[in-house]
């Protein structure tokens, strides 16, 4: 009896083992026949929130998994605190999107692959944001651009068929996370400097284009670093930009909060060779945004709108060293909203910015054949760079200073001509400034004298005032070295010295009704001119 029970158990075990073996064979065959399912990644809300660094990477991975045929995700490098710096490549014209070739493994390639190389194949638009940690709105705007060319690609298919987009939403992930958790006003990255208590370098001053002109004080927000490309973030960007240089058409850097669209140069006051085309491109974006919701941006060169020079910036590097046809900086709005606008403004700023960016991309595609950077002259040098060079361009400042000093010596009689020609360029520059001020005050003194004379004789002869005023006007026109005198507006009245033949009313006192533009030898005129100049305030240390 026991032997029969054992035999039945053994047969059951054998049948179960055979079933398991058959199930394994069937499962292996099914896995070989059907492809593996994609990993389901949840989608964070990128249009209405300031995301964490992990959520930003999660959204990029979500897009790479959802649109594998034309969206690729690349890791460019690691930050100082070992965070990944990632770039998203949106290439609608890729071979994989049309020929259904198997996608390449993400770990094998460190950057986007170029097809045809040359002037005829320039079709890459590069957008970068998050260079400064506290500028959160620039990151959300870059994510909005990614959203527009991926999830809403059907509405932007026209531009996707012409251009390829490479977007780096967070260049400085360490500074961004530090500003989110500890210090909202943190600007630099988070790499510590040896044997000092200071931390961080401004990544937008660390590029190798006249880098020496930047500040070398570690406690400054605009510290340039120990050397060009000393930071891992800027090195990662350099490697990617250098590899894309043959096909790079338009570079856009997003910042906040100046509400302006600017073009090079930042390191010098001189305009670039193709400044008209760049101004047309910036004006196109400004007009599009104004037609969208009425917000008006300013346009101009970086040094003009910021009222200072900026050396070592990424825009100057891309435009000056890599010779990309078009490069702009877009300062998002606005002073009253700050670096981190409220949550309810995120979607509005993102959509209006994309409206302007899309129009600028279309315009850049149309201008691609009008800009030939190969025929452009050499880069202009900063204002103080020539004095540091022996010979070459440095001789221009010395020659200018010698001509100024020699002319002053001739006016004094010529006895001290040889001594004054040996002055340094710095002294010559100061002397020129003093001479203009002295000339201006002499002209104002002539006019006031001519105005006081008819006032003294007004009791006996009424016609003398008009004759004296005409003489004063002729003297002003005969003075060749006089600087042009501008119109000064006060209230509803306008006084123009150079364009009127009748003199303004005489001044009685400083505080009375006669306290007009010319009451104290042009002092009020200069104050009014300064007030007009400050109508547009400088952008401050944003860029």
Coordinates of N, CA and C in Angstrom, one line a residue, residues 39 41-42 54-67 71 73 75 84 86 88:
X39 N 9.6 51.4 -20.3 CA 9.5 51.7 -18.9 C 8.5 52.9 -18.8
X41 N 7.3 56.1 -17.3 CA 7.9 57.2 -16.4 C 6.8 58.2 -16.2
X42 N 6.4 58.6 -15.0 CA 5.4 59.6 -14.8 C 5.9 61.0 -15.3
X54 N 15.7 66.6 -9.8 CA 15.3 65.2 -10.2 C 14.1 65.2 -11.0
X55 N 13.1 66.1 -10.8 CA 11.9 66.1 -11.6 C 12.2 66.6 -13.0
X56 N 13.2 67.5 -13.2 CA 13.6 67.9 -14.5 C 14.2 66.7 -15.3
X57 N 15.1 66.0 -14.7 CA 15.6 64.8 -15.4 C 14.5 63.8 -15.6
X58 N 13.6 63.7 -14.7 CA 12.5 62.7 -15.0 C 11.7 63.1 -16.2
X59 N 11.4 64.4 -16.4 CA 10.7 64.8 -17.6 C 11.5 64.6 -18.8
X60 N 12.8 64.8 -18.8 CA 13.6 64.6 -20.0 C 13.6 63.1 -20.4
X61 N 13.7 62.2 -19.3 CA 13.7 60.8 -19.6 C 12.3 60.4 -20.1
X62 N 11.2 61.0 -19.6 CA 9.9 60.7 -20.1 C 9.8 61.0 -21.6
X63 N 10.3 62.1 -22.0 CA 10.2 62.5 -23.4 C 11.1 61.6 -24.3
X64 N 12.3 61.2 -23.8 CA 13.1 60.3 -24.6 C 12.5 58.9 -24.8
X65 N 11.7 58.5 -23.8 CA 11.0 57.2 -23.9 C 9.8 57.3 -24.7
X66 N 9.1 58.4 -24.7 CA 7.8 58.5 -25.4 C 8.1 58.8 -26.9
X67 N 9.1 59.5 -27.2 CA 9.4 59.9 -28.6 C 10.8 59.4 -29.0
X71 N 13.7 62.1 -30.5 CA 14.2 62.7 -29.3 C 15.3 61.9 -28.6
X73 N 18.4 61.8 -25.5 CA 18.9 62.5 -24.3 C 20.4 62.1 -24.1
X75 N 24.1 62.9 -21.7 CA 24.7 63.5 -20.6 C 26.1 64.1 -21.0
X84 N 24.4 65.4 -13.0 CA 24.5 65.3 -14.5 C 24.1 66.6 -15.2
X86 N 22.6 67.6 -18.6 CA 22.0 66.9 -19.7 C 21.5 67.8 -20.8
X88 N 19.0 67.7 -24.4 CA 17.9 67.0 -25.2 C 18.1 67.4 -26.6

